[in-house]
PDB file as gemmi writes it, atoms N, CA and C in Angstrom:
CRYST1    1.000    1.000    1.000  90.00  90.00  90.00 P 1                      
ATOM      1  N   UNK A   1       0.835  -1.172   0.000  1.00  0.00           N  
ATOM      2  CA  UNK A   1       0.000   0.000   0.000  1.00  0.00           C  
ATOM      3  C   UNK A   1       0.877   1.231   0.000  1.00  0.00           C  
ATOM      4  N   UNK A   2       1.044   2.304  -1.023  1.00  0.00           N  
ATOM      5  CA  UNK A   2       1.514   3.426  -1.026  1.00  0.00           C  
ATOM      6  C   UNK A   2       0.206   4.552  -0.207  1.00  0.00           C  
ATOM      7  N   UNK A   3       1.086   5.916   0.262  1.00  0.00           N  
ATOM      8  CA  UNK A   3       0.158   6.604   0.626  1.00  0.00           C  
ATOM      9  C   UNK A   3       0.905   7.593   0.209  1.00  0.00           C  
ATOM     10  N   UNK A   4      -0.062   8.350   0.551  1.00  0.00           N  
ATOM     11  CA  UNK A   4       0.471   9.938  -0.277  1.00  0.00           C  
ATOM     12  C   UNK A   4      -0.906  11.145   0.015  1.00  0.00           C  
ATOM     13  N   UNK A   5      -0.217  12.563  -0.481  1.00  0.00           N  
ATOM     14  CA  UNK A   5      -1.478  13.152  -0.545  1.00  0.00           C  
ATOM     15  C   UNK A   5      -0.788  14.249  -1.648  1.00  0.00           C  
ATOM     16  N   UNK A   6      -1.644  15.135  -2.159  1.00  0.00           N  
ATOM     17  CA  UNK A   6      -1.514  16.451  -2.857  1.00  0.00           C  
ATOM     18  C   UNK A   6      -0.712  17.460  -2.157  1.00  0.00           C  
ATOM     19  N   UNK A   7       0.337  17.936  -2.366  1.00  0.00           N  
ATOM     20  CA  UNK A   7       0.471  19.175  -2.164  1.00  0.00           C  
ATOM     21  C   UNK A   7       0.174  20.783  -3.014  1.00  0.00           C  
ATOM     22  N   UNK A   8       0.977  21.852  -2.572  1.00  0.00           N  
ATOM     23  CA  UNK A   8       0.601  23.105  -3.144  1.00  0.00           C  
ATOM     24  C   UNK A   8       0.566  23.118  -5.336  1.00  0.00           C  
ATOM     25  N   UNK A   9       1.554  22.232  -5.303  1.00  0.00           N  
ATOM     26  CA  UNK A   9       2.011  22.138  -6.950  1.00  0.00           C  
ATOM     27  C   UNK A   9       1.202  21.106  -7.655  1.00  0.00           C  
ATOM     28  N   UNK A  10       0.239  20.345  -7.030  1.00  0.00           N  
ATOM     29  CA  UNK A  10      -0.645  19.781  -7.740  1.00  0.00           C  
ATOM     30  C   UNK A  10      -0.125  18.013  -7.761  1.00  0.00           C  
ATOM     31  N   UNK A  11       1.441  18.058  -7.624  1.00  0.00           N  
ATOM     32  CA  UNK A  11       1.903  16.587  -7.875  1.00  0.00           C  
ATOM     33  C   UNK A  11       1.697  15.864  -6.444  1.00  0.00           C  
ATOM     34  N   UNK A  12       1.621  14.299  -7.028  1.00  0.00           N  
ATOM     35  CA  UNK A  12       1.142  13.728  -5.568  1.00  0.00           C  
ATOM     36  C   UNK A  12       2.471  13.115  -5.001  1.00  0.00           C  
ATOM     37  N   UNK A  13       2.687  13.298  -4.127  1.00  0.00           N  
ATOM     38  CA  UNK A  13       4.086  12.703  -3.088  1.00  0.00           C  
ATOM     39  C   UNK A  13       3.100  10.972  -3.115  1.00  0.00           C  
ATOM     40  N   UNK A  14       3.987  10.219  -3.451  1.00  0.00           N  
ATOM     41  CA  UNK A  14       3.824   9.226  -3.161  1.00  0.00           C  
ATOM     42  C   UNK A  14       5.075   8.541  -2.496  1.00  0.00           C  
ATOM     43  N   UNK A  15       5.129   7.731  -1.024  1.00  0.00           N  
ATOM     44  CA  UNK A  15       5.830   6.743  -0.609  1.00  0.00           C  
ATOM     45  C   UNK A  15       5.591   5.354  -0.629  1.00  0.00           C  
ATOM     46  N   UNK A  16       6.228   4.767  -1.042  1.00  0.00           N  
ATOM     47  CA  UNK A  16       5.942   3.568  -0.886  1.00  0.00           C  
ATOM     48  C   UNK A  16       6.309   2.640   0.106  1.00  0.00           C  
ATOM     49  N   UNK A  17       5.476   1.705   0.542  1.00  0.00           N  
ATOM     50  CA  UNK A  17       6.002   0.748   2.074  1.00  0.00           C  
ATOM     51  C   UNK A  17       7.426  -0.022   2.137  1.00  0.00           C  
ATOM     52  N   UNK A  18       7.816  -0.073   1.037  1.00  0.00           N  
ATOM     53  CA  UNK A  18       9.613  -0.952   1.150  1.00  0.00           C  
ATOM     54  C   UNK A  18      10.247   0.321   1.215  1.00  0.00           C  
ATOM     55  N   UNK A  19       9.735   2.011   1.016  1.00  0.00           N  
ATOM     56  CA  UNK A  19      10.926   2.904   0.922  1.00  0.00           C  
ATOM     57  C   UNK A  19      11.440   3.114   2.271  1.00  0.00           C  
ATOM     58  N   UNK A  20      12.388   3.870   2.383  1.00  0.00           N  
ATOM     59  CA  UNK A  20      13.471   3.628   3.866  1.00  0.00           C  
ATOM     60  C   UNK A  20      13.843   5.161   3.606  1.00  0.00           C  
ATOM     61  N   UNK A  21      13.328   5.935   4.211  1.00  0.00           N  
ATOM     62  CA  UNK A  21      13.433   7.417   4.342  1.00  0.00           C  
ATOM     63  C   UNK A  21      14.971   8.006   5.927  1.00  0.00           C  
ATOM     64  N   UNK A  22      15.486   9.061   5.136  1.00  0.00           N  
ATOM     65  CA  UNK A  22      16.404   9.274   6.276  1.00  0.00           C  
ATOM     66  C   UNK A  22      16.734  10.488   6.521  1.00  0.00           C  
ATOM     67  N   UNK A  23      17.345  10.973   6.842  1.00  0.00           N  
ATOM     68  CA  UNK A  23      17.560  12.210   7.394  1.00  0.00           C  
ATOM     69  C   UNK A  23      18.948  12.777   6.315  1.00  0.00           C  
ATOM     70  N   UNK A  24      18.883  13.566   5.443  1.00  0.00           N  
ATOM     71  CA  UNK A  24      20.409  13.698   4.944  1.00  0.00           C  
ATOM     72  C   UNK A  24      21.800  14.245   5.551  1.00  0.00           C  
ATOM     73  N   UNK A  25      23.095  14.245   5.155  1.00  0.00           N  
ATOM     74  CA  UNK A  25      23.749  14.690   5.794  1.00  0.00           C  
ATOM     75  C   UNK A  25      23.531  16.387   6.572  1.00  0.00           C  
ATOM     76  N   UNK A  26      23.822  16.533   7.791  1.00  0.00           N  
ATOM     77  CA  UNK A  26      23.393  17.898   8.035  1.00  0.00           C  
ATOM     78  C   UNK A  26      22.316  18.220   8.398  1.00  0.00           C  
ATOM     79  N   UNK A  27      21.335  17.399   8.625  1.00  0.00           N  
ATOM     80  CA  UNK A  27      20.088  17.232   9.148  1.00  0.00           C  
ATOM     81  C   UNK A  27      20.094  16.575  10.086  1.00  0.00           C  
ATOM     82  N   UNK A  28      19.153  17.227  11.244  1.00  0.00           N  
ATOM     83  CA  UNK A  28      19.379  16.236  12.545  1.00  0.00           C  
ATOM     84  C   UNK A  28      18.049  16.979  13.326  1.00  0.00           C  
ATOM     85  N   UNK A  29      17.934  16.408  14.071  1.00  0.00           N  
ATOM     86  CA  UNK A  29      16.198  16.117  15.210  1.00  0.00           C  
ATOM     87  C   UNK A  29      17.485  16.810  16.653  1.00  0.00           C  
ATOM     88  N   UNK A  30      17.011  17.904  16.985  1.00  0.00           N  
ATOM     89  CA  UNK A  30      17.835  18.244  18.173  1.00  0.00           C  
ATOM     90  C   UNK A  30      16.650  18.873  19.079  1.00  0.00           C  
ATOM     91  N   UNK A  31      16.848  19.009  20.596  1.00  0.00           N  
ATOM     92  CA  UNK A  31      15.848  19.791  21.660  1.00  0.00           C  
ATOM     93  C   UNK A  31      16.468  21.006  21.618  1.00  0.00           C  
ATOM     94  N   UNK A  32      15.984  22.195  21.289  1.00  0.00           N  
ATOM     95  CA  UNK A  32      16.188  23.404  21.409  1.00  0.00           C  
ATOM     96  C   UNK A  32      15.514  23.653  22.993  1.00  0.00           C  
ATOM     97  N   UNK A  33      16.858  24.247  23.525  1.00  0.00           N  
ATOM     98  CA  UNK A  33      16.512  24.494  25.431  1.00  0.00           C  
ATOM     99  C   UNK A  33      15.930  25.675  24.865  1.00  0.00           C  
ATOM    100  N   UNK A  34      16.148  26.959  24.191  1.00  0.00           N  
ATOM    101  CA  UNK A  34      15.459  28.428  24.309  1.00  0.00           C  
ATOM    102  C   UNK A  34      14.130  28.206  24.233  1.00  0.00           C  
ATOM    103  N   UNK A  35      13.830  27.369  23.189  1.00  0.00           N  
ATOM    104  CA  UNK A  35      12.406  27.190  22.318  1.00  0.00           C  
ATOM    105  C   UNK A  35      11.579  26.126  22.977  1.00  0.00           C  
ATOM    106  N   UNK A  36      12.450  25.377  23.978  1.00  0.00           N  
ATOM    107  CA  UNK A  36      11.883  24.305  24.747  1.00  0.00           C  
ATOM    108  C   UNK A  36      11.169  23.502  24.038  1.00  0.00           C  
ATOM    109  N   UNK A  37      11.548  23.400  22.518  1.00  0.00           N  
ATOM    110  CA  UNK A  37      10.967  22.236  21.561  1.00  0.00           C  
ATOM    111  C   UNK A  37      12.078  21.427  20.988  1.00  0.00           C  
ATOM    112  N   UNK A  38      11.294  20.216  20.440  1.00  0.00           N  
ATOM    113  CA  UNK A  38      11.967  19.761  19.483  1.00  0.00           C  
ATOM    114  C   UNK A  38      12.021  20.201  18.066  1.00  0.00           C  
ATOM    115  N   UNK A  39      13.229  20.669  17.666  1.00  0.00           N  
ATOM    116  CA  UNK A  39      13.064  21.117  16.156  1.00  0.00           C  
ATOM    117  C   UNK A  39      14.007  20.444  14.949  1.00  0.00           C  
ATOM    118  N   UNK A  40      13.820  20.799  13.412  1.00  0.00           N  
ATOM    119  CA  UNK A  40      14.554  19.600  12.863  1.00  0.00           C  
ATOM    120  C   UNK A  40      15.627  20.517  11.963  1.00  0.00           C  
ATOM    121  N   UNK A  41      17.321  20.744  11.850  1.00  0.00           N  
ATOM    122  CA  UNK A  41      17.743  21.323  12.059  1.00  0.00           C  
ATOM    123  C   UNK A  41      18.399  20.794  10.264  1.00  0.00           C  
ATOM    124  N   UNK A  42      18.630  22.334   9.696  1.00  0.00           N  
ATOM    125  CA  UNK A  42      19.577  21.577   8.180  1.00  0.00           C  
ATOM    126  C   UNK A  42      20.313  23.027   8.185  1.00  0.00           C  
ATOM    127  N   UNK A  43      21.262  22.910   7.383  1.00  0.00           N  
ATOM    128  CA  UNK A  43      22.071  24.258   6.779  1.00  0.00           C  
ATOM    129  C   UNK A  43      21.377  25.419   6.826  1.00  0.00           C  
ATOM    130  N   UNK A  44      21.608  26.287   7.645  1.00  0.00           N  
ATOM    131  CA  UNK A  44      20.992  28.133   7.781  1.00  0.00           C  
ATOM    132  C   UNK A  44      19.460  27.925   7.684  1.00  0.00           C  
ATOM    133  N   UNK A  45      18.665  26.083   7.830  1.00  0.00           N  
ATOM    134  CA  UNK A  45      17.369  26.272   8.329  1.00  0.00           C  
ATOM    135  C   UNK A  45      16.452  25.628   9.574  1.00  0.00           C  
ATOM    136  N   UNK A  46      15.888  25.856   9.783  1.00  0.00           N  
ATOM    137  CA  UNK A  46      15.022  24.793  11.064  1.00  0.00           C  
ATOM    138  C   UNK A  46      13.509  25.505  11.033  1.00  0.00           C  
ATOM    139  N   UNK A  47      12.815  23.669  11.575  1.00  0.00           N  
ATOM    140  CA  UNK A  47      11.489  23.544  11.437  1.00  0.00           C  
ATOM    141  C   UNK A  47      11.143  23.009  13.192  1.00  0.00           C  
ATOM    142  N   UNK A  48      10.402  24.186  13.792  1.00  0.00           N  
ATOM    143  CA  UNK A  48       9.695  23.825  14.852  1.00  0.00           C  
ATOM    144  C   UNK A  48       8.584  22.549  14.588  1.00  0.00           C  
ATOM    145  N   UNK A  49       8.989  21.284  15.457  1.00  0.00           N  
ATOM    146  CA  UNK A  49       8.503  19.987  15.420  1.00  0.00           C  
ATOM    147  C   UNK A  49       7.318  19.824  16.203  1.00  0.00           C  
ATOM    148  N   UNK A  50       6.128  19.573  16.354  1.00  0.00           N  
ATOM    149  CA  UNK A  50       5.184  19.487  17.348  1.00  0.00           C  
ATOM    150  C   UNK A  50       5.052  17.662  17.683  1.00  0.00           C  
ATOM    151  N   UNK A  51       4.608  17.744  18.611  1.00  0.00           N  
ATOM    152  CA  UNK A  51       4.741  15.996  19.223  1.00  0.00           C  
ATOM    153  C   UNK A  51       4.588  14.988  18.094  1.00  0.00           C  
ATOM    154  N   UNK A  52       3.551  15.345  17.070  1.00  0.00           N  
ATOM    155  CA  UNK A  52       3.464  14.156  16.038  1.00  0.00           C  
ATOM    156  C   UNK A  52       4.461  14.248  15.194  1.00  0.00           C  
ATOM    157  N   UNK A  53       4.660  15.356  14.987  1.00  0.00           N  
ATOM    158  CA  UNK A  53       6.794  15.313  13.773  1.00  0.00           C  
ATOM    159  C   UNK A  53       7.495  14.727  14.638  1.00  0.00           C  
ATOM    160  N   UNK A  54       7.721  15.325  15.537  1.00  0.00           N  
ATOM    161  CA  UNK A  54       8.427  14.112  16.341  1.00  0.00           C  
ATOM    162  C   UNK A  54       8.464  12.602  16.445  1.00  0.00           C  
ATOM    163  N   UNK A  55       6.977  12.466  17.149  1.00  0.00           N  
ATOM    164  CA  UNK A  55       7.393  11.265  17.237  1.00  0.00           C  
ATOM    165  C   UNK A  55       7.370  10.407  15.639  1.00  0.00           C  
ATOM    166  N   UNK A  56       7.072  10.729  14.505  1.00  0.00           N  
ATOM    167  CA  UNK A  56       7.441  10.525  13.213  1.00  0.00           C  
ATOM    168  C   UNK A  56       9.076  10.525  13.327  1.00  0.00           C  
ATOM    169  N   UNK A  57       9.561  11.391  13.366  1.00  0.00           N  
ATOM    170  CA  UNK A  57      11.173  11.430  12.947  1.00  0.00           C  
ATOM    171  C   UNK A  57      11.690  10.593  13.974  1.00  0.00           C  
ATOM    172  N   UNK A  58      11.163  10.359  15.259  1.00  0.00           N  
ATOM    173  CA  UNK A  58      12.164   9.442  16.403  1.00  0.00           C  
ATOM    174  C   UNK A  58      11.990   7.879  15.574  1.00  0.00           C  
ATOM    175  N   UNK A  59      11.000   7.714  14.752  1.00  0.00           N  
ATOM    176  CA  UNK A  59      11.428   6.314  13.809  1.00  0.00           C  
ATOM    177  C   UNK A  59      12.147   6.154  12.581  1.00  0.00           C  
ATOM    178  N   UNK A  60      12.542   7.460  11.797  1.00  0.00           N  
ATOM    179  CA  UNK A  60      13.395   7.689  11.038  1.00  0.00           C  
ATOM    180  C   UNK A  60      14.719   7.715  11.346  1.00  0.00           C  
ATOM    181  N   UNK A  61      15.473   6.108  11.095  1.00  0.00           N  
ATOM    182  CA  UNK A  61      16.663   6.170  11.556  1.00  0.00           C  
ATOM    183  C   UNK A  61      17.527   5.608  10.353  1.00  0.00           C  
ATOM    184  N   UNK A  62      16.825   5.507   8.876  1.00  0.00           N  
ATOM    185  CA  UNK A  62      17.555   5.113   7.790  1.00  0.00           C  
ATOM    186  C   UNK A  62      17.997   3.839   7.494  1.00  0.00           C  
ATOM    187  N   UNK A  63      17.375   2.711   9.212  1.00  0.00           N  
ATOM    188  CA  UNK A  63      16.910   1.349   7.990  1.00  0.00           C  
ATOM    189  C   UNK A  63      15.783   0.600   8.246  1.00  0.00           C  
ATOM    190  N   UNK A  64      14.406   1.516   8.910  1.00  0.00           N  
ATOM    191  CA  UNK A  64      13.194   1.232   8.739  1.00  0.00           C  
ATOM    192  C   UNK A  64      12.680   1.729   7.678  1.00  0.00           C  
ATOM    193  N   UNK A  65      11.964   0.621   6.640  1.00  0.00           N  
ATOM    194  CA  UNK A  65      11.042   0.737   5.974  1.00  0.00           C  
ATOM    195  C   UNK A  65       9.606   2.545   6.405  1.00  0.00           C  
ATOM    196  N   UNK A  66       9.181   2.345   5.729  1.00  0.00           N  
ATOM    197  CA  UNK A  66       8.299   3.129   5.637  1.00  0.00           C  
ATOM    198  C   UNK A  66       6.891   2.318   6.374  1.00  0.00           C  
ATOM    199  N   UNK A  67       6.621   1.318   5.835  1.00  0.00           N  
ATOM    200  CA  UNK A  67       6.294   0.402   6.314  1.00  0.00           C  
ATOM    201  C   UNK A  67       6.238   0.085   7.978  1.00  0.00           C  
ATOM    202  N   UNK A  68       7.597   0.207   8.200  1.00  0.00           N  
ATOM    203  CA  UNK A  68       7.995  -0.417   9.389  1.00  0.00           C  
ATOM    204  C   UNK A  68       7.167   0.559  10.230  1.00  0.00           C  
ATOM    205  N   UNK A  69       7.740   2.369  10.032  1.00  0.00           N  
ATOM    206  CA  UNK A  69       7.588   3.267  10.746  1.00  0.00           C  
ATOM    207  C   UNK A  69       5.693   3.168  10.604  1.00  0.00           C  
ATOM    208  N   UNK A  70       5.371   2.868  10.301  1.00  0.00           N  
ATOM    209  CA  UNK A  70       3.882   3.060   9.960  1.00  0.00           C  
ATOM    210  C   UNK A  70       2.921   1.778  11.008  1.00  0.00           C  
ATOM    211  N   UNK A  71       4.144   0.760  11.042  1.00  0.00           N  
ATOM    212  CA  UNK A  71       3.454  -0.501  11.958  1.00  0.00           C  
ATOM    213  C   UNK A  71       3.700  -0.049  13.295  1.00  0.00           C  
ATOM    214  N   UNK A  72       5.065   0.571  13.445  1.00  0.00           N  
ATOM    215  CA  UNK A  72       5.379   1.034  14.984  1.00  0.00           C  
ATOM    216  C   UNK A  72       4.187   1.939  15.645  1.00  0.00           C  
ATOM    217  N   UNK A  73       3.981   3.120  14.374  1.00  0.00           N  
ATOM    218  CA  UNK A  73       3.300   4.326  15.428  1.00  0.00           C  
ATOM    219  C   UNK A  73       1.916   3.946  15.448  1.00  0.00           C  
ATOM    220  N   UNK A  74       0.852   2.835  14.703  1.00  0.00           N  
ATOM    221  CA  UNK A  74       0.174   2.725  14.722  1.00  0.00           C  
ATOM    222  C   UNK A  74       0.053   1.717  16.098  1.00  0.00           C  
ATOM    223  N   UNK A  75       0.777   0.478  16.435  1.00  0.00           N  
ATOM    224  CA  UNK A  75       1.019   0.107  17.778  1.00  0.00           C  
ATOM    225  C   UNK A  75       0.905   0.748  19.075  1.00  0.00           C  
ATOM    226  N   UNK A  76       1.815   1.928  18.648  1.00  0.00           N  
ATOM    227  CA  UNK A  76       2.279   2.961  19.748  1.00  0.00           C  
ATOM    228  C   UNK A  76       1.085   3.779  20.507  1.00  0.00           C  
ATOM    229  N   UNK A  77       0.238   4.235  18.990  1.00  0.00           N  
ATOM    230  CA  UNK A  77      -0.806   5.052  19.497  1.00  0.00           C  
ATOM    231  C   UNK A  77      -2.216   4.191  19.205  1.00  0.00           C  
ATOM    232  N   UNK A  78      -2.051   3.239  18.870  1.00  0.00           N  
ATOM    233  CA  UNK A  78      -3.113   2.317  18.977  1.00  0.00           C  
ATOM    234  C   UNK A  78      -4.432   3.274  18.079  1.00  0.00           C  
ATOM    235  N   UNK A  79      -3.934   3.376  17.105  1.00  0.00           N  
ATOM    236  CA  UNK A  79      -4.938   3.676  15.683  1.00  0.00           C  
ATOM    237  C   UNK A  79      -4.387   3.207  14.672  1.00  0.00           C  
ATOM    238  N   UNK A  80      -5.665   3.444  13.621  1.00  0.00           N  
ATOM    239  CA  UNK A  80      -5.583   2.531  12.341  1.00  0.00           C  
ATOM    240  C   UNK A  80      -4.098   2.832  11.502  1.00  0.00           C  
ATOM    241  N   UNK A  81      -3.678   1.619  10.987  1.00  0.00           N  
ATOM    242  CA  UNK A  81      -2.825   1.974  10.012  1.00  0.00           C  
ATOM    243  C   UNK A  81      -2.606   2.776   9.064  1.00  0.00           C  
ATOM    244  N   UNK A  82      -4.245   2.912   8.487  1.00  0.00           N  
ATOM    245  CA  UNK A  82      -4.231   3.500   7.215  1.00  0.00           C  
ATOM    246  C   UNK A  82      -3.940   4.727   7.653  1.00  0.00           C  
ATOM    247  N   UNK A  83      -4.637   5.460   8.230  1.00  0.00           N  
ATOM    248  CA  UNK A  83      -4.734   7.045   9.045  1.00  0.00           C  
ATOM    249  C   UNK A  83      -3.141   7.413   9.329  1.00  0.00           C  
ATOM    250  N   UNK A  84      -2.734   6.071   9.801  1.00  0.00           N  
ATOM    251  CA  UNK A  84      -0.872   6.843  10.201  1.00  0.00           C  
ATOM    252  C   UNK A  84      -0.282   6.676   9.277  1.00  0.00           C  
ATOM    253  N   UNK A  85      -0.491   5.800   8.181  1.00  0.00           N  
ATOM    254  CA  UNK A  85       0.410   5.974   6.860  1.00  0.00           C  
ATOM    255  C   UNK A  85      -0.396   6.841   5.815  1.00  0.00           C  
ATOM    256  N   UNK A  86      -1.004   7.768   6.190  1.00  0.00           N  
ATOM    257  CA  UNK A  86      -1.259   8.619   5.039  1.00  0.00           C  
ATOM    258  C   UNK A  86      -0.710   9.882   5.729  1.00  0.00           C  
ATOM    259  N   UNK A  87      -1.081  10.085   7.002  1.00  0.00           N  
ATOM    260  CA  UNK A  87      -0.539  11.346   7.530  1.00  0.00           C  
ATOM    261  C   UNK A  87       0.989  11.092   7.731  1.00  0.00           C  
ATOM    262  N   UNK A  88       1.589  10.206   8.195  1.00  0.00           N  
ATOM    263  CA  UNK A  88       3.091  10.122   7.931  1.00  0.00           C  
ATOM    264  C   UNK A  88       3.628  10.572   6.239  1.00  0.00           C  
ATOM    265  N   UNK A  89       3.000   9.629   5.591  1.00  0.00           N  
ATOM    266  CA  UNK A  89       3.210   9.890   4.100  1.00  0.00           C  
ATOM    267  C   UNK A  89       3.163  11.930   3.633  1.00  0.00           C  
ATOM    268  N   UNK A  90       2.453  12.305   4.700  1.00  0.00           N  
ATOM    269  CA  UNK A  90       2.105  14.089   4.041  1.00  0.00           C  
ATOM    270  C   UNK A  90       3.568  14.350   4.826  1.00  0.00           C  
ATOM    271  N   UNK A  91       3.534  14.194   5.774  1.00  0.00           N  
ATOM    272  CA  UNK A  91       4.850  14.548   6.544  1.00  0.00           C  
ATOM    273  C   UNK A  91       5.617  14.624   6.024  1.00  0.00           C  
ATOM    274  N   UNK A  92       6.098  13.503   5.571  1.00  0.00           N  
ATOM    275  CA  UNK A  92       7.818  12.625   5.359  1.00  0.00           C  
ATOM    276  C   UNK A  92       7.938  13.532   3.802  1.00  0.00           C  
ATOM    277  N   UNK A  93       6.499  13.621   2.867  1.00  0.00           N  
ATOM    278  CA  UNK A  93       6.778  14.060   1.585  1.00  0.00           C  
ATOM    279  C   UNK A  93       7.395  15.814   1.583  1.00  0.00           C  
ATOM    280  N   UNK A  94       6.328  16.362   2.798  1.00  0.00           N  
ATOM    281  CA  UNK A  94       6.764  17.819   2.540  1.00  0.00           C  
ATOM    282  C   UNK A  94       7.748  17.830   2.882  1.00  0.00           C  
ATOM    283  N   UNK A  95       8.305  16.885   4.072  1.00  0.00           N  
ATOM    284  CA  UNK A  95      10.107  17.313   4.654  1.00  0.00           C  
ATOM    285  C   UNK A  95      10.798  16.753   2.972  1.00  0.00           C  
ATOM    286  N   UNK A  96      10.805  15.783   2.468  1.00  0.00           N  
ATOM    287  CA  UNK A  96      11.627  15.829   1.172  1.00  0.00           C  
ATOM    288  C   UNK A  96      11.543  16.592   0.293  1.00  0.00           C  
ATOM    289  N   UNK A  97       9.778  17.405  -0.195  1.00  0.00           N  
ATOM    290  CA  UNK A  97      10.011  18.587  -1.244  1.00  0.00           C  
ATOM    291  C   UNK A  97      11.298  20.104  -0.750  1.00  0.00           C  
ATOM    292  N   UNK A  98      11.212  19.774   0.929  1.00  0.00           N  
ATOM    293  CA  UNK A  98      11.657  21.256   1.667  1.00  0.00           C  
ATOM    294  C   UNK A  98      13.406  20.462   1.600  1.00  0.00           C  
ATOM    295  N   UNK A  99      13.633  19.115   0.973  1.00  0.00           N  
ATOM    296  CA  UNK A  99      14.965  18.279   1.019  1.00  0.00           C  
ATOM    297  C   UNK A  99      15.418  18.781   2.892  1.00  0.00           C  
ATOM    298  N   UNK A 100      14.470  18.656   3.373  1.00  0.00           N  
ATOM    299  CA  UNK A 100      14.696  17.786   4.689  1.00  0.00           C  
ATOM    300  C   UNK A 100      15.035  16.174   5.477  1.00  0.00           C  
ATOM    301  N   UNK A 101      14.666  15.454   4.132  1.00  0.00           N  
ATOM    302  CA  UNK A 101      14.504  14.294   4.329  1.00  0.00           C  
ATOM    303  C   UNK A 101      14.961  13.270   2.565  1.00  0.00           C  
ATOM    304  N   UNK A 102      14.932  12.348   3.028  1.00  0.00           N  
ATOM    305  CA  UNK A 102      15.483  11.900   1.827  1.00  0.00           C  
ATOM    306  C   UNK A 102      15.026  10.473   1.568  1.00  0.00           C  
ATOM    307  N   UNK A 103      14.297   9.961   0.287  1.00  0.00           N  
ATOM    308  CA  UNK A 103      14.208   8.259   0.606  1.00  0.00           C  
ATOM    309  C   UNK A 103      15.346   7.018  -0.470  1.00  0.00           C  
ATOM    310  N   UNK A 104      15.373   6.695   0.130  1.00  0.00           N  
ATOM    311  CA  UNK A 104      16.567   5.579  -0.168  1.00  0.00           C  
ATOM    312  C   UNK A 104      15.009   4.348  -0.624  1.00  0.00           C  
ATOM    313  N   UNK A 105      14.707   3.907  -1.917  1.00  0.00           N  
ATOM    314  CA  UNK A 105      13.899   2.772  -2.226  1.00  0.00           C  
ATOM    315  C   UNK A 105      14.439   1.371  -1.841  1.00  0.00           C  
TER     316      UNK A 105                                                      
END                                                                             
């Protein structure tokens, strides 16, 4: 099962469940003490994380499936699969259009 949704440009982000998404070099998930958040940090940019980016990126470790991350958080928070792999899927796609993120097939 791929999921995906529309963004602003009309094309559909699609992931697929064998893809293995990661963080690229220079990108990293750090706790900002000022901001008292978690935010996700790349070259001269950063994205204030709210609990669900988070806990999305704490399973992005570059050799879980897409798949995988989608069986974990649905466990975790004890809802449907489909619902966490489509909203993961909007996630994971806008962090790669913003090349926050990267997928390895």
């Amino acid at each position: 099962m791929a999921a995906g949704r529309r963004h602003g440009t009309g094309r559909r982000i699609v992931i697929e469940n064998a893809d293995i998404p990661f963080l690229p070099r220079g990108v990293r998930v750090h706790f900002d003490k000022v901001r008292d958040s978690w935010v996700l940090l790349a070259p001269e940019r950063a994205i204030t994380l709210d609990g669900i980016g988070h806990a999305i990126l704490s399973e992005v470790d570059g050799e879980r499936s897409f798949a995988d991350i989608t069986r974990i958080l649905a466990a975790r928070y004890n809802a449907p699969a489909e619902d966490i792999a489509k909203d993961t899927a909007g996630f994971l796609g806008a962090l790669r259009n913003r090349r926050f993120l990267e997928i390895r097939p």
